């Protein structure tokens, strides 16, 4: 039995993961901005708590309460986050900063809060939920992709720093799942620019047809994360969903083909041997 701390559990993947962790017999610290949304999960093995990852005092408090209740945190899952759609030029500065505060800096704050305990025990796992959008970088999602790419860049370095200390680190890239991501959890620029109507504009929330029809099952995603964390060597990156795997392979093939096509110019910048 281990203790998991999961952020963003009110709906979707976070909620499914909290339920799966408890069903597997583990302890869980189940958090959401609105504690009432997760109150029904409270019990002997579950501590529910209000947590806005952008508020340092709440981050510190929930980690302290978790350690007092269960003795330590074995697995941190940074799941709290939301989407934002806008052409880059359309992006509202305050909205973009708020996006990064939750999707990136909030995750960093959680990592820093749990690491002293994990380092002391020389064990633990950190799971950062990213998105296949970080690889695909679709039009209209430039800021969301940037926030997730920042999260993945940090995750990769963190993995190397913590591996010698017995702490595993994994980035998870889900494809489309039937969560509230494309519904309540999706925001967008308030003032569209007509010139982007045929690019970013096609992905505006008002015309989103994917919500409720995504191929991914959150319950199965939760089981997959449990399996990965429990494996002897958790992966550096875990793709979730057939669509994520297909898209990732397409991106890799395109990147390699372009690198090969420009190889002569690339290597022309070296000093003569």
Coordinates of N, CA, C and O in Angstrom, one line a residue, residues 13-120:
X13 N -10.0 12.7 -15.5 CA -8.9 11.7 -15.3 C -8.5 11.7 -13.8 O -8.2 10.7 -13.2
X14 N -8.5 12.9 -13.2 CA -8.1 13.0 -11.8 C -9.1 12.2 -10.9 O -8.7 11.5 -10.0
X15 N -10.4 12.4 -11.2 CA -11.4 11.7 -10.4 C -11.3 10.2 -10.6 O -11.3 9.4 -9.7
X16 N -11.1 9.8 -11.9 CA -11.0 8.3 -12.2 C -9.7 7.7 -11.5 O -9.8 6.6 -11.0
X17 N -8.6 8.5 -11.5 CA -7.4 8.0 -10.9 C -7.6 7.9 -9.4 O -7.1 6.9 -8.8
X18 N -8.2 8.8 -8.8 CA -8.4 8.7 -7.3 C -9.3 7.5 -7.0 O -9.0 6.8 -6.0
X19 N -10.3 7.3 -7.7 CA -11.1 6.1 -7.5 C -10.4 4.8 -7.7 O -10.5 3.8 -7.0
X20 N -9.5 4.8 -8.7 CA -8.7 3.6 -9.0 C -7.7 3.3 -7.9 O -7.4 2.1 -7.5
X21 N -7.1 4.4 -7.5 CA -6.1 4.2 -6.4 C -6.7 3.7 -5.1 O -6.2 2.8 -4.5
X22 N -7.8 4.2 -4.8 CA -8.5 3.7 -3.6 C -9.0 2.3 -3.8 O -8.9 1.4 -2.8
X23 N -9.5 1.9 -5.0 CA -10.0 0.6 -5.2 C -8.9 -0.4 -5.2 O -9.1 -1.6 -4.8
X24 N -7.7 0.0 -5.5 CA -6.5 -0.9 -5.4 C -6.0 -1.0 -4.0 O -5.0 -1.8 -3.8
X25 N -6.5 -0.3 -3.0 CA -6.2 -0.5 -1.6 C -5.1 0.5 -1.1 O -4.6 0.3 0.0
X26 N -4.9 1.5 -1.9 CA -3.9 2.5 -1.5 C -4.6 3.7 -0.7 O -5.8 3.8 -0.8
X27 N -3.8 4.4 -0.1 CA -4.3 5.7 0.6 C -4.2 6.8 -0.5 O -3.3 6.8 -1.4
X28 N -5.1 7.8 -0.4 CA -5.1 8.8 -1.4 C -5.4 10.2 -0.7 O -6.3 10.3 0.1
X29 N -4.7 11.2 -1.1 CA -5.0 12.6 -0.8 C -5.7 13.1 -2.0 O -5.0 13.3 -3.1
X30 N -7.0 13.3 -2.0 CA -7.8 13.7 -3.1 C -8.1 15.2 -3.1 O -8.8 15.6 -2.2
X31 N -7.6 15.9 -4.0 CA -7.8 17.4 -3.9 C -8.5 18.0 -5.1 O -8.5 17.4 -6.2
X32 N -9.1 19.1 -4.9 CA -9.8 19.9 -5.9 C -9.9 21.3 -5.4 O -9.8 21.5 -4.2
X33 N -10.1 22.3 -6.3 CA -10.3 23.6 -5.8 C -11.5 23.7 -4.9 O -11.5 24.5 -3.9
X34 N -12.5 23.0 -5.3 CA -13.7 23.0 -4.5 C -13.8 21.6 -3.8 O -14.1 20.6 -4.4
X35 N -13.5 21.6 -2.5 CA -13.5 20.3 -1.7 C -14.8 19.6 -1.8 O -14.8 18.4 -1.8
X36 N -15.9 20.3 -1.9 CA -17.2 19.6 -2.0 C -17.3 18.7 -3.2 O -18.0 17.7 -3.1
X37 N -16.5 18.9 -4.2 CA -16.6 18.1 -5.4 C -16.0 16.7 -5.2 O -16.3 15.8 -6.0
X38 N -15.2 16.6 -4.1 CA -14.6 15.3 -3.9 C -14.9 14.8 -2.5 O -14.4 13.7 -2.1
X39 N -15.8 15.4 -1.8 CA -16.2 15.1 -0.4 C -16.7 13.6 -0.3 O -16.5 13.0 0.7
X40 N -17.3 13.2 -1.4 CA -17.9 11.8 -1.3 C -16.8 10.7 -1.3 O -17.1 9.6 -1.0
X41 N -15.6 11.1 -1.6 CA -14.5 10.1 -1.6 C -13.8 10.0 -0.2 O -13.0 9.1 0.0
X42 N -14.1 10.8 0.7 CA -13.5 10.8 2.0 C -13.8 9.5 2.7 O -14.8 8.9 2.6
X43 N -12.8 9.1 3.5 CA -12.9 7.8 4.2 C -11.6 7.5 4.9 O -10.7 8.3 5.0
X44 N -11.6 6.3 5.4 CA -10.4 5.8 6.2 C -9.1 6.0 5.4 O -8.1 6.3 5.9
X45 N -9.2 5.7 4.1 CA -8.0 5.7 3.3 C -7.9 6.9 2.4 O -7.1 7.0 1.5
X46 N -8.8 7.8 2.5 CA -8.9 9.0 1.7 C -9.0 10.3 2.5 O -10.0 10.5 3.2
X47 N -8.1 11.2 2.3 CA -8.1 12.5 2.8 C -8.5 13.5 1.7 O -7.8 13.5 0.7
X48 N -9.6 14.2 1.8 CA -10.0 15.1 0.8 C -9.7 16.5 1.2 O -9.7 16.8 2.4
X49 N -9.3 17.4 0.3 CA -8.8 18.7 0.7 C -9.0 19.7 -0.5 O -8.9 19.3 -1.6
X50 N -9.3 20.9 -0.1 CA -9.3 22.0 -1.1 C -7.9 22.4 -1.5 O -7.0 22.5 -0.6
X51 N -7.6 22.5 -2.7 CA -6.3 22.8 -3.2 C -6.3 23.6 -4.5 O -6.7 23.1 -5.5
X52 N -5.8 24.8 -4.4 CA -5.5 25.6 -5.7 C -4.0 25.6 -5.7 O -3.4 26.2 -4.9
X53 N -3.5 25.0 -6.8 CA -2.0 24.8 -6.8 C -1.3 26.1 -7.1 O -0.1 26.2 -7.0
X54 N -2.1 27.2 -7.4 CA -1.4 28.5 -7.5 C -1.3 29.3 -6.2 O -0.8 30.4 -6.2
X55 N -1.8 28.7 -5.1 CA -1.8 29.4 -3.8 C -0.7 28.7 -3.0 O -1.0 27.5 -2.5
X56 N 0.4 29.2 -2.7 CA 1.5 28.5 -2.0 C 1.1 28.0 -0.6 O 1.5 26.9 -0.2
X57 N 0.3 28.8 0.1 CA -0.1 28.4 1.4 C -1.0 27.1 1.4 O -0.8 26.2 2.3
X58 N -1.8 26.9 0.3 CA -2.6 25.7 0.2 C -1.7 24.5 -0.2 O -1.9 23.4 0.3
X59 N -0.7 24.7 -1.0 CA 0.2 23.7 -1.4 C 0.9 23.2 -0.1 O 1.0 21.9 0.1
X60 N 1.5 24.1 0.7 CA 2.2 23.7 1.9 C 1.3 23.0 2.8 O 1.7 21.9 3.4
X61 N 0.1 23.5 3.0 CA -0.9 22.9 4.0 C -1.3 21.5 3.6 O -1.4 20.6 4.5
X62 N -1.6 21.3 2.3 CA -2.1 19.9 1.9 C -1.0 18.9 2.1 O -1.3 17.7 2.4
X63 N 0.2 19.3 1.8 CA 1.3 18.3 1.9 C 1.6 18.0 3.4 O 1.8 16.9 3.8
X64 N 1.5 19.0 4.2 CA 1.7 18.8 5.7 C 0.6 17.9 6.2 O 0.9 17.0 7.0
X65 N -0.7 18.1 5.8 CA -1.8 17.3 6.3 C -1.6 15.9 5.8 O -2.0 14.9 6.5
X66 N -1.2 15.7 4.6 CA -1.0 14.4 4.0 C 0.1 13.6 4.8 O -0.1 12.4 5.1
X67 N 1.1 14.3 5.1 CA 2.2 13.6 5.9 C 1.8 13.3 7.3 O 2.2 12.2 7.8
X68 N 1.0 14.2 7.9 CA 0.5 13.9 9.3 C -0.5 12.7 9.3 O -0.5 11.9 10.2
X69 N -1.3 12.7 8.2 CA -2.3 11.6 8.2 C -1.8 10.3 7.8 O -2.1 9.2 8.4
X70 N -0.9 10.2 6.8 CA -0.5 8.9 6.3 C 1.0 8.7 6.4 O 1.5 7.6 6.0
X71 N 1.8 9.6 7.0 CA 3.2 9.4 7.3 C 4.1 9.8 6.1 O 5.3 9.8 6.3
X72 N 3.6 10.1 5.0 CA 4.5 10.5 3.8 C 3.7 10.3 2.5 O 2.7 9.6 2.5
X73 N 4.2 10.9 1.5 CA 3.6 10.8 0.2 C 4.5 10.0 -0.7 O 5.7 10.4 -0.9
X74 N 4.0 8.9 -1.3 CA 4.8 8.1 -2.1 C 4.7 8.4 -3.6 O 5.7 8.3 -4.3
X75 N 3.5 8.9 -4.0 CA 3.3 9.2 -5.4 C 2.6 10.6 -5.5 O 1.5 10.8 -4.9
X76 N 3.2 11.5 -6.2 CA 2.5 12.7 -6.5 C 2.0 12.7 -8.0 O 2.8 12.4 -8.9
X77 N 0.8 13.0 -8.2 CA 0.3 13.1 -9.6 C -0.2 14.6 -9.8 O -1.2 15.0 -9.2
X78 N 0.5 15.3 -10.7 CA 0.2 16.7 -11.0 C -0.8 16.6 -12.2 O -0.4 16.6 -13.4
X79 N -2.1 16.6 -11.8 CA -3.1 16.5 -12.9 C -3.9 17.8 -13.0 O -4.5 18.0 -14.1
X80 N -3.8 18.7 -12.1 CA -4.6 20.0 -12.1 C -4.2 20.8 -13.4 O -3.0 20.9 -13.6
X81 N -5.2 21.2 -14.1 CA -4.8 22.0 -15.3 C -6.1 22.2 -16.1 O -7.2 21.7 -15.8
X82 N -6.0 23.1 -17.1 CA -7.1 23.3 -18.0 C -6.6 23.8 -19.4 O -5.4 24.1 -19.5
X83 N -7.4 23.8 -20.4 CA -7.0 24.2 -21.7 C -7.3 25.6 -22.0 O -8.1 26.3 -21.4
X84 N -6.7 26.1 -23.0 CA -6.9 27.5 -23.5 C -6.7 27.5 -25.0 O -5.6 27.1 -25.5
X85 N -7.7 28.0 -25.7 CA -7.6 28.1 -27.2 C -7.6 29.6 -27.6 O -8.4 30.4 -27.2
X86 N -6.6 29.8 -28.5 CA -6.5 31.2 -29.0 C -5.3 31.1 -30.0 O -4.3 30.4 -29.8
X87 N -5.5 31.9 -31.1 CA -4.3 32.1 -31.9 C -3.3 32.9 -31.1 O -3.7 33.6 -30.1
X88 N -2.0 32.7 -31.4 CA -1.0 33.4 -30.5 C -1.3 34.9 -30.4 O -1.2 35.4 -29.3
X89 N -1.6 35.5 -31.5 CA -1.9 36.9 -31.5 C -3.1 37.3 -30.7 O -3.2 38.4 -30.1
X90 N -4.1 36.4 -30.6 CA -5.3 36.6 -29.9 C -5.2 36.5 -28.4 O -6.0 36.9 -27.6
X91 N -4.1 35.8 -27.9 CA -4.0 35.5 -26.5 C -4.0 36.7 -25.6 O -3.3 37.7 -25.8
X92 N -4.8 36.6 -24.5 CA -4.9 37.7 -23.5 C -3.7 37.4 -22.5 O -3.6 36.4 -22.0
X93 N -2.9 38.5 -22.3 CA -1.7 38.3 -21.5 C -2.0 37.7 -20.1 O -1.4 36.8 -19.6
X94 N -3.0 38.3 -19.5 CA -3.4 37.8 -18.1 C -3.9 36.4 -18.1 O -3.5 35.6 -17.2
X95 N -4.6 36.0 -19.2 CA -5.1 34.6 -19.3 C -4.0 33.7 -19.5 O -4.0 32.5 -19.0
X96 N -3.0 34.1 -20.3 CA -1.9 33.2 -20.6 C -1.0 33.0 -19.3 O -0.6 31.9 -19.1
X97 N -0.8 34.0 -18.6 CA -0.1 33.9 -17.3 C -0.8 33.0 -16.3 O -0.2 32.2 -15.6
X98 N -2.1 33.1 -16.3 CA -2.9 32.3 -15.4 C -2.8 30.8 -15.8 O -2.7 29.9 -15.0
X99 N -2.8 30.6 -17.1 CA -2.6 29.2 -17.7 C -1.3 28.6 -17.2 O -1.3 27.5 -16.7
X100 N -0.2 29.4 -17.3 CA 1.1 28.9 -16.9 C 1.1 28.7 -15.4 O 1.8 27.8 -14.9
X101 N 0.5 29.6 -14.7 CA 0.5 29.5 -13.2 C -0.1 28.2 -12.7 O 0.5 27.5 -11.8
X102 N -1.1 27.7 -13.4 CA -1.7 26.4 -13.0 C -1.0 25.2 -13.7 O -0.6 24.3 -13.0
X103 N -0.9 25.3 -15.0 CA -0.4 24.1 -15.7 C 1.1 23.8 -15.5 O 1.5 22.7 -15.6
X104 N 1.9 24.9 -15.2 CA 3.3 24.7 -15.1 C 3.8 25.0 -13.7 O 4.3 24.2 -12.9
X105 N 3.7 26.3 -13.3 CA 4.2 26.7 -12.0 C 3.5 26.0 -10.8 O 4.1 25.7 -9.8
X106 N 2.2 25.7 -10.9 CA 1.6 24.9 -9.9 C 2.1 23.6 -9.7 O 2.3 23.1 -8.6
X107 N 2.5 22.9 -10.8 CA 3.1 21.6 -10.8 C 4.5 21.7 -10.1 O 4.8 20.8 -9.3
X108 N 5.2 22.7 -10.5 CA 6.5 22.9 -9.9 C 6.4 23.1 -8.4 O 7.2 22.5 -7.6
X109 N 5.4 23.9 -7.9 CA 5.3 24.1 -6.5 C 5.0 22.8 -5.8 O 5.5 22.5 -4.7
X110 N 4.1 21.9 -6.4 CA 3.8 20.6 -5.8 C 5.0 19.7 -5.7 O 5.3 19.1 -4.7
X111 N 5.8 19.7 -6.8 CA 7.0 18.9 -6.8 C 8.0 19.3 -5.7 O 8.5 18.5 -4.9
X112 N 8.2 20.6 -5.5 CA 9.1 21.1 -4.5 C 8.6 20.8 -3.1 O 9.4 20.6 -2.2
X113 N 7.3 20.8 -2.9 CA 6.7 20.5 -1.6 C 6.9 19.1 -1.2 O 7.0 18.8 0.0
X114 N 6.8 18.1 -2.1 CA 6.8 16.7 -1.7 C 8.3 16.2 -1.7 O 8.5 15.1 -1.1
X115 N 9.2 16.8 -2.4 CA 10.5 16.2 -2.6 C 11.3 16.1 -1.3 O 12.0 15.1 -1.2
X116 N 11.2 17.0 -0.3 CA 12.0 16.7 0.9 C 11.7 15.4 1.5 O 12.6 14.6 2.0
X117 N 10.4 15.0 1.6 CA 10.0 13.7 2.2 C 10.5 12.6 1.3 O 11.0 11.6 1.9
X118 N 10.3 12.7 0.0 CA 10.7 11.6 -0.9 C 12.3 11.4 -0.8 O 12.8 10.3 -0.8
X119 N 13.0 12.5 -0.8 CA 14.5 12.4 -0.7 C 14.9 11.8 0.6 O 15.8 10.9 0.6
X120 N 14.2 12.1 1.7 CA 14.6 11.5 3.0 C 14.4 10.0 3.0 O 15.2 9.3 3.6

